Short mmCIF file of C-alpha atoms in Angstrom, two decimals:
data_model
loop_
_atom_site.label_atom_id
_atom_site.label_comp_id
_atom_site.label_asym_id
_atom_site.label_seq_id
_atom_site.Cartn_x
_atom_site.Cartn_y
_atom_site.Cartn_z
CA UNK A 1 -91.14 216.98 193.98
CA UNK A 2 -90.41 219.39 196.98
CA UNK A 3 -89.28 218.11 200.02
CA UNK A 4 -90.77 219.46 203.15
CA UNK A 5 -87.48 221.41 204.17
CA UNK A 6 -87.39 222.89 200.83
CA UNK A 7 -91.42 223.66 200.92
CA UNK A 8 -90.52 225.59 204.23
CA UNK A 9 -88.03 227.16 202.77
CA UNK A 10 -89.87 228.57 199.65
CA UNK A 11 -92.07 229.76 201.91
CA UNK A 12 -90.13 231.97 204.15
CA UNK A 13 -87.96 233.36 201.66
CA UNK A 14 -86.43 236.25 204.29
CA UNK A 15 -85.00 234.97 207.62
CA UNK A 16 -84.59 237.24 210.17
CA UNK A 17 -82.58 238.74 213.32
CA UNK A 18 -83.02 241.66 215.66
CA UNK A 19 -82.47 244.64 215.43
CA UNK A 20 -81.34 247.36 218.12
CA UNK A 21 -83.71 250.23 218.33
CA UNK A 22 -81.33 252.96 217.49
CA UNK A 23 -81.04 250.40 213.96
CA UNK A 24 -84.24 250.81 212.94
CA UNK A 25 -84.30 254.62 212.01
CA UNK A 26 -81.22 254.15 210.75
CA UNK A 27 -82.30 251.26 208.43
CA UNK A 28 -85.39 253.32 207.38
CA UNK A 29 -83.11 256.06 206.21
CA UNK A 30 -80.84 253.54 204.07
CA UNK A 31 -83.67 252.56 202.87
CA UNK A 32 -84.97 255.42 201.63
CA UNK A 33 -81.94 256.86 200.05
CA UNK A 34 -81.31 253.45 198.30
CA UNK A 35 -85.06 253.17 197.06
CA UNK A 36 -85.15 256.22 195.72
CA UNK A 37 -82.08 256.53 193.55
CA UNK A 38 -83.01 252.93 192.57
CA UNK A 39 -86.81 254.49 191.54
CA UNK A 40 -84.78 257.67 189.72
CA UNK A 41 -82.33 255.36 187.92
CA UNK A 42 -85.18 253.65 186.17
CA UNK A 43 -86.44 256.63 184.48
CA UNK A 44 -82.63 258.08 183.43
CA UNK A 45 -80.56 255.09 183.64
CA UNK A 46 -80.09 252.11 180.69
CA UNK A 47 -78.87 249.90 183.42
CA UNK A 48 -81.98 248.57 184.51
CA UNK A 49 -81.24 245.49 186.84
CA UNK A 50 -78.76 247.78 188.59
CA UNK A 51 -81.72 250.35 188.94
CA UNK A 52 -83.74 246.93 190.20
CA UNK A 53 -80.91 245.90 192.80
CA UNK A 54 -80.81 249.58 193.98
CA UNK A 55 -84.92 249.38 194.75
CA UNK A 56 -85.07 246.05 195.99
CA UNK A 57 -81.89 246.17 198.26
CA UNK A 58 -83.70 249.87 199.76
CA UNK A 59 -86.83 247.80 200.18
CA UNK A 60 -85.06 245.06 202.10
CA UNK A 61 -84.02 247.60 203.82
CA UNK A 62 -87.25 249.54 204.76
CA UNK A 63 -88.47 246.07 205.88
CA UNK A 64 -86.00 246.16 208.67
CA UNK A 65 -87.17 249.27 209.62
CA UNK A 66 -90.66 248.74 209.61
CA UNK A 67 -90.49 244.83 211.63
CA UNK A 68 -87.40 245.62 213.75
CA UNK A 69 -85.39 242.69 212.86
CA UNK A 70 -82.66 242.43 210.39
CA UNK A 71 -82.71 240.26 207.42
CA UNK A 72 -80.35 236.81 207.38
CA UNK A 73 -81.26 235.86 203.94
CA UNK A 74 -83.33 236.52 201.05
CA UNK A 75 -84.16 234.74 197.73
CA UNK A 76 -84.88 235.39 194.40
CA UNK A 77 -86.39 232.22 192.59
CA UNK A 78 -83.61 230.24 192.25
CA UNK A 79 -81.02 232.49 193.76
CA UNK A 80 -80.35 233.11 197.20
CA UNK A 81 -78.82 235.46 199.01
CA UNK A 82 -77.22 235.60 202.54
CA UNK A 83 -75.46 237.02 205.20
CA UNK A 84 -73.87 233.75 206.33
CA UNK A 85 -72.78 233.57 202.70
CA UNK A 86 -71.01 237.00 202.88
CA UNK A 87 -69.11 236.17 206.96
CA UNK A 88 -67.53 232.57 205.09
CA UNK A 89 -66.38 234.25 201.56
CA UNK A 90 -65.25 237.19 203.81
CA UNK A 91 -63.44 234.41 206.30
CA UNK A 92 -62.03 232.36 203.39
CA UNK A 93 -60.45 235.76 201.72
CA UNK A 94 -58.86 236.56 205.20
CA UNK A 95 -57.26 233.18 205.36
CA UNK A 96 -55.68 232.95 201.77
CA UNK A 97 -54.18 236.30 202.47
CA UNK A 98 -56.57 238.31 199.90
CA UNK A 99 -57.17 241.23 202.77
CA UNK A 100 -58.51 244.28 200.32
CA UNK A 101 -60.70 241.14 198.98
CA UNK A 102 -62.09 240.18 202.01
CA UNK A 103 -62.30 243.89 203.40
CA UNK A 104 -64.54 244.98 200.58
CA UNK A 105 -67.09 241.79 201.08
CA UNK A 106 -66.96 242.83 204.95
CA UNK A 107 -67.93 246.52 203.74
CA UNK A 108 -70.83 244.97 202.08
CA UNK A 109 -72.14 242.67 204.53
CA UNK A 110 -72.25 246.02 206.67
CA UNK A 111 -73.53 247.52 204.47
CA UNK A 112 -76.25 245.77 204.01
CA UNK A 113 -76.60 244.24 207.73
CA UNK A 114 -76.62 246.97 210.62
CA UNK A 115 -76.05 244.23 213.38
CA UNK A 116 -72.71 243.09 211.90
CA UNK A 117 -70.34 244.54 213.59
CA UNK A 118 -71.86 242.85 216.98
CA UNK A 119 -71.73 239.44 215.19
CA UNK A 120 -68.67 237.86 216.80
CA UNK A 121 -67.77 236.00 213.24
CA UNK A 122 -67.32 239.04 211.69
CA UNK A 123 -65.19 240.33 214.84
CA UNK A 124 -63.19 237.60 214.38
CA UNK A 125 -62.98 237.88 210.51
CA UNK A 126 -61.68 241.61 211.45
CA UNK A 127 -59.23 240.16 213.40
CA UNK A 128 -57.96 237.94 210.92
CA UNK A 129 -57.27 240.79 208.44
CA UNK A 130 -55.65 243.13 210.84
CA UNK A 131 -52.98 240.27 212.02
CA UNK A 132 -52.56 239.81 207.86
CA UNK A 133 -52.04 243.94 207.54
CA UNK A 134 -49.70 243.75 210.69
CA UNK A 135 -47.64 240.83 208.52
CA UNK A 136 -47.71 243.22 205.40
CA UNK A 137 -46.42 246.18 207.41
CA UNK A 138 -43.73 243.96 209.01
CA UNK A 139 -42.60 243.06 205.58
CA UNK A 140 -43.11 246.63 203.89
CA UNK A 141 -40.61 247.92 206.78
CA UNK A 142 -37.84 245.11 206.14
CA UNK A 143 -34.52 246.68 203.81
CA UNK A 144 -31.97 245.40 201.67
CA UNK A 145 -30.28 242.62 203.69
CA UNK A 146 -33.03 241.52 206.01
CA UNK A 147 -35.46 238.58 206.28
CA UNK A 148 -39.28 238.44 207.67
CA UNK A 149 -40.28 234.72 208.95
CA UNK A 150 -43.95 234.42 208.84
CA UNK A 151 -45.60 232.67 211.49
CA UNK A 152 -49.35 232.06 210.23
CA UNK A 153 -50.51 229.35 213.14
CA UNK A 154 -48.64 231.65 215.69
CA UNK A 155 -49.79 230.46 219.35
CA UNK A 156 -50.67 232.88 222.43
CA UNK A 157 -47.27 234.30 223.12
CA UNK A 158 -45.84 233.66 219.78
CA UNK A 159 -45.29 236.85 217.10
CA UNK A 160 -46.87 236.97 213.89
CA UNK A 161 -43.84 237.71 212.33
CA UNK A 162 -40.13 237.93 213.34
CA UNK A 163 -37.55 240.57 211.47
CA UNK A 164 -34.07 239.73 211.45
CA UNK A 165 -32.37 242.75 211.04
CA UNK A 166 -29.27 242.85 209.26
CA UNK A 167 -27.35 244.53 211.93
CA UNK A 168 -25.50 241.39 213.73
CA UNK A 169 -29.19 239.37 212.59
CA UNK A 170 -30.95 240.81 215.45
CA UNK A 171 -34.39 239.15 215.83
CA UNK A 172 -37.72 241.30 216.06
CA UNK A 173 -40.76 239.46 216.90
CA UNK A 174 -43.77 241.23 216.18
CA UNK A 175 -47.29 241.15 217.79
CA UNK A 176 -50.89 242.11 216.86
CA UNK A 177 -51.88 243.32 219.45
CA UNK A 178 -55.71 243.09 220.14
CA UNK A 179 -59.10 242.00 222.32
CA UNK A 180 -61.27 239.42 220.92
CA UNK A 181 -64.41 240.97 222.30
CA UNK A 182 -65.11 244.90 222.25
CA UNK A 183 -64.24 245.76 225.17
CA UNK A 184 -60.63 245.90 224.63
CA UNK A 185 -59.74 244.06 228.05
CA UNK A 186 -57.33 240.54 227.97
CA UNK A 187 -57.69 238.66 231.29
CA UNK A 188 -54.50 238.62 233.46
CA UNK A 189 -54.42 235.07 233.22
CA UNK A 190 -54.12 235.48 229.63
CA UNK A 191 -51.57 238.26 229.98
CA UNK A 192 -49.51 235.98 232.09
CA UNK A 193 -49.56 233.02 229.74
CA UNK A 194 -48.47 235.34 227.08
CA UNK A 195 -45.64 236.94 228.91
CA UNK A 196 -44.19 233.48 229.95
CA UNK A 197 -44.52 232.61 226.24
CA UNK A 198 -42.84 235.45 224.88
CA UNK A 199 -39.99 234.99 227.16
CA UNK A 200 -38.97 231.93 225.66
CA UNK A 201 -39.03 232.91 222.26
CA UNK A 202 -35.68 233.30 220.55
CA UNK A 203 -35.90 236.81 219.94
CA UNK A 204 -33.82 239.92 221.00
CA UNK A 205 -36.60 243.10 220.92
CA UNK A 206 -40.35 242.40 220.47
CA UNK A 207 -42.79 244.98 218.72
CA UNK A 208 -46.62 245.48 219.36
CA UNK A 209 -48.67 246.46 216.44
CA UNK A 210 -51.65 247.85 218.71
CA UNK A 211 -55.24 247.78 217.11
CA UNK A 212 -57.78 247.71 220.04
CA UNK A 213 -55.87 246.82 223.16
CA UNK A 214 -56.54 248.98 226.31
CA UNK A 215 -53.24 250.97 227.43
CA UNK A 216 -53.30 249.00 230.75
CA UNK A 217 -53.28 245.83 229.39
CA UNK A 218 -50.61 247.12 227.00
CA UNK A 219 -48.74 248.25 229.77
CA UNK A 220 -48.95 244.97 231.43
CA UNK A 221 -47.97 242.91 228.62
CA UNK A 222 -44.78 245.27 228.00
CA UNK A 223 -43.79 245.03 231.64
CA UNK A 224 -44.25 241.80 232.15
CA UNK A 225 -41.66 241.03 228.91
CA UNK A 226 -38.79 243.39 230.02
CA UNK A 227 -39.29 242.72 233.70
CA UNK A 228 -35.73 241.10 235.17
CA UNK A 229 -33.87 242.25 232.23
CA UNK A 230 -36.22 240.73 229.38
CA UNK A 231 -35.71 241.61 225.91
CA UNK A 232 -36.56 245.26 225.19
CA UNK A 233 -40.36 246.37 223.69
CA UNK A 234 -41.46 248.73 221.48
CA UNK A 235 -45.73 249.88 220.52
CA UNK A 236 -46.71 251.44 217.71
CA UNK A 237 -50.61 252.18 217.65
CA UNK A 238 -52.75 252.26 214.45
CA UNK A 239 -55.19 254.48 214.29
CA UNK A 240 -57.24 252.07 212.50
CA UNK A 241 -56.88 248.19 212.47
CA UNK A 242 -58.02 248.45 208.45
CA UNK A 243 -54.99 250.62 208.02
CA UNK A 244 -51.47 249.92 208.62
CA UNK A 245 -48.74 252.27 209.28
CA UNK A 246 -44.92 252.26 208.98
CA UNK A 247 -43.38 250.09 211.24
CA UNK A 248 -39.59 251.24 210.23
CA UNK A 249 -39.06 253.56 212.59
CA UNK A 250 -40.30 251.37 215.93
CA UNK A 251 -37.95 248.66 214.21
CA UNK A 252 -34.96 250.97 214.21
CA UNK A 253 -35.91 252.33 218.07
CA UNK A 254 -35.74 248.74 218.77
CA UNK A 255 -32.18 248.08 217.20
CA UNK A 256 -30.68 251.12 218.88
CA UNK A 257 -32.30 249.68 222.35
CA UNK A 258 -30.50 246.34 221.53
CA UNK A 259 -27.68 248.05 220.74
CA UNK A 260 -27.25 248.87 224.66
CA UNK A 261 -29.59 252.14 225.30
CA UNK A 262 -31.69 249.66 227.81
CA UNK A 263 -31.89 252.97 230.20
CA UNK A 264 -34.14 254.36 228.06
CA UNK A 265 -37.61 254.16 229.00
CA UNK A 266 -40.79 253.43 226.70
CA UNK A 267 -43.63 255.88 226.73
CA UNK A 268 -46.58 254.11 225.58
CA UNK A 269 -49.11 256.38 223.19
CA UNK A 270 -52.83 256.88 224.74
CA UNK A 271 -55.64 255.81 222.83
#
């Protein structure tokens, strides 16, 4: 026999959220699109349940177009589908390092979701996979005769990763560098208890991996490290925090600069 909660449930099979008006058309036009090649594929395609996801998913869809709010979950008999499903397999990929895993399910849930990316789990999913990325990067760049010590529970202050270059084992410590909102900002507070942090660390040259940061608070953080003779610091900006770029040559500017060119300055790219 049904319980009440599960009565309720079978009742109100889609939950729902709300949409932003510009979402609407744009869910109405997903819709569309996904409802009709889902109505074509039945008469010219043998796969018919794939033909069925394509019309029911462009239905779901159209619903969110036509109420205004966007759907949370939806079920199928016995199966149910949901968003909150798709944010913890997402999460749980991120954390056991399976990033092209857990970047697909996050292209889905977007896919399928058009308030996602202002849903601060999946912001800090994101986050999660562009601190693994900056780890892969630091390791891609390491050459014969050098070691990369992973720091996965890294504090505020505390890199992600830490080179030791084979030239007289000179320690790197590398940083993703990021905002946990999107607005790009860090408090100063928060600036300052990082610099402090980083000072202590026992590293010779420190490298941010930049992903969203604003220059200023870039410039802050870099200042604040090398001020009073600090260790020198290097940036190298992504142009997107789903894809990483070389970090050999920032790692070699950074030996040289250890090396004993402190004079030279570091230009900082704009974003």
């Amino acid at each position: 026999m049904e319980s009440p909660v599960e009565a309720q449930d079978a009742a109100r099979p889609v939950r729902l959220g709300v949409l932003k008006r510009w979402e609407r058309p744009a869910a109405g036009v997903a819709g569309g699109v996904l409802a009709g090649a889902g109505v074509a594929a039945v008469f010219v395609s043998r796969n018919q349940a794939g033909s069925a996801t394509l019309v029911v998913i462009g239905g779901l869809f159209l619903l969110m177009a036509v109420s205004g709010r966007t759907i949370e979950s939806v079920r199928f008999g016995d199966w149910e589908f949901t968003m909150a499903e798709l944010r913890r397999q997402a999460a749980e990929q991120a954390r056991s390092g399976r990033t092209d895993q857990a970047q697909a399910t996050l292209h889905v849930l977007k896919k399928l979701s058009p308030v996602a990316d202002r849903d601060p789990e999946v912001r800090a999913v994101e986050i999660s996979l562009f601190e693994n990325r900056v780890v892969e990067a630091v390791e891609a760049a390491r050459i014969e005769g050098e070691q990369v010590e992973s720091h996965e529970n890294a504090d505020l202050g505390e890199p992600l990763a830490i080179l030791v270059a084979q030239s007289g084992g000179v320690r790197i410590g590398v940083f993703a560098a990021y905002a946990s909102n999107d607005s790009g900002r860090i408090d100063a507070s928060v600036v300052d208890q990082f610099v402090r942090r980083a000072r202590d660390m026992a590293c010779e040259a420190f490298l941010f991996v930049n992903g969203t940061l604003r220059q200023e608070d870039l410039e802050r953080l870099v200042e604040g490290i090398e001020r009073d003779g600090g260790p020198p610091v290097g940036v190298e900006t992504w142009a997107s925090i789903t894809e990483a770029g070389s970090l050999r040559p920032a790692v070699d500017y950074l030996l040289e600069r250890v090396r004993g060119s402190r004079d030279e300055g570091i230009t900082l790219p704009h974003q």
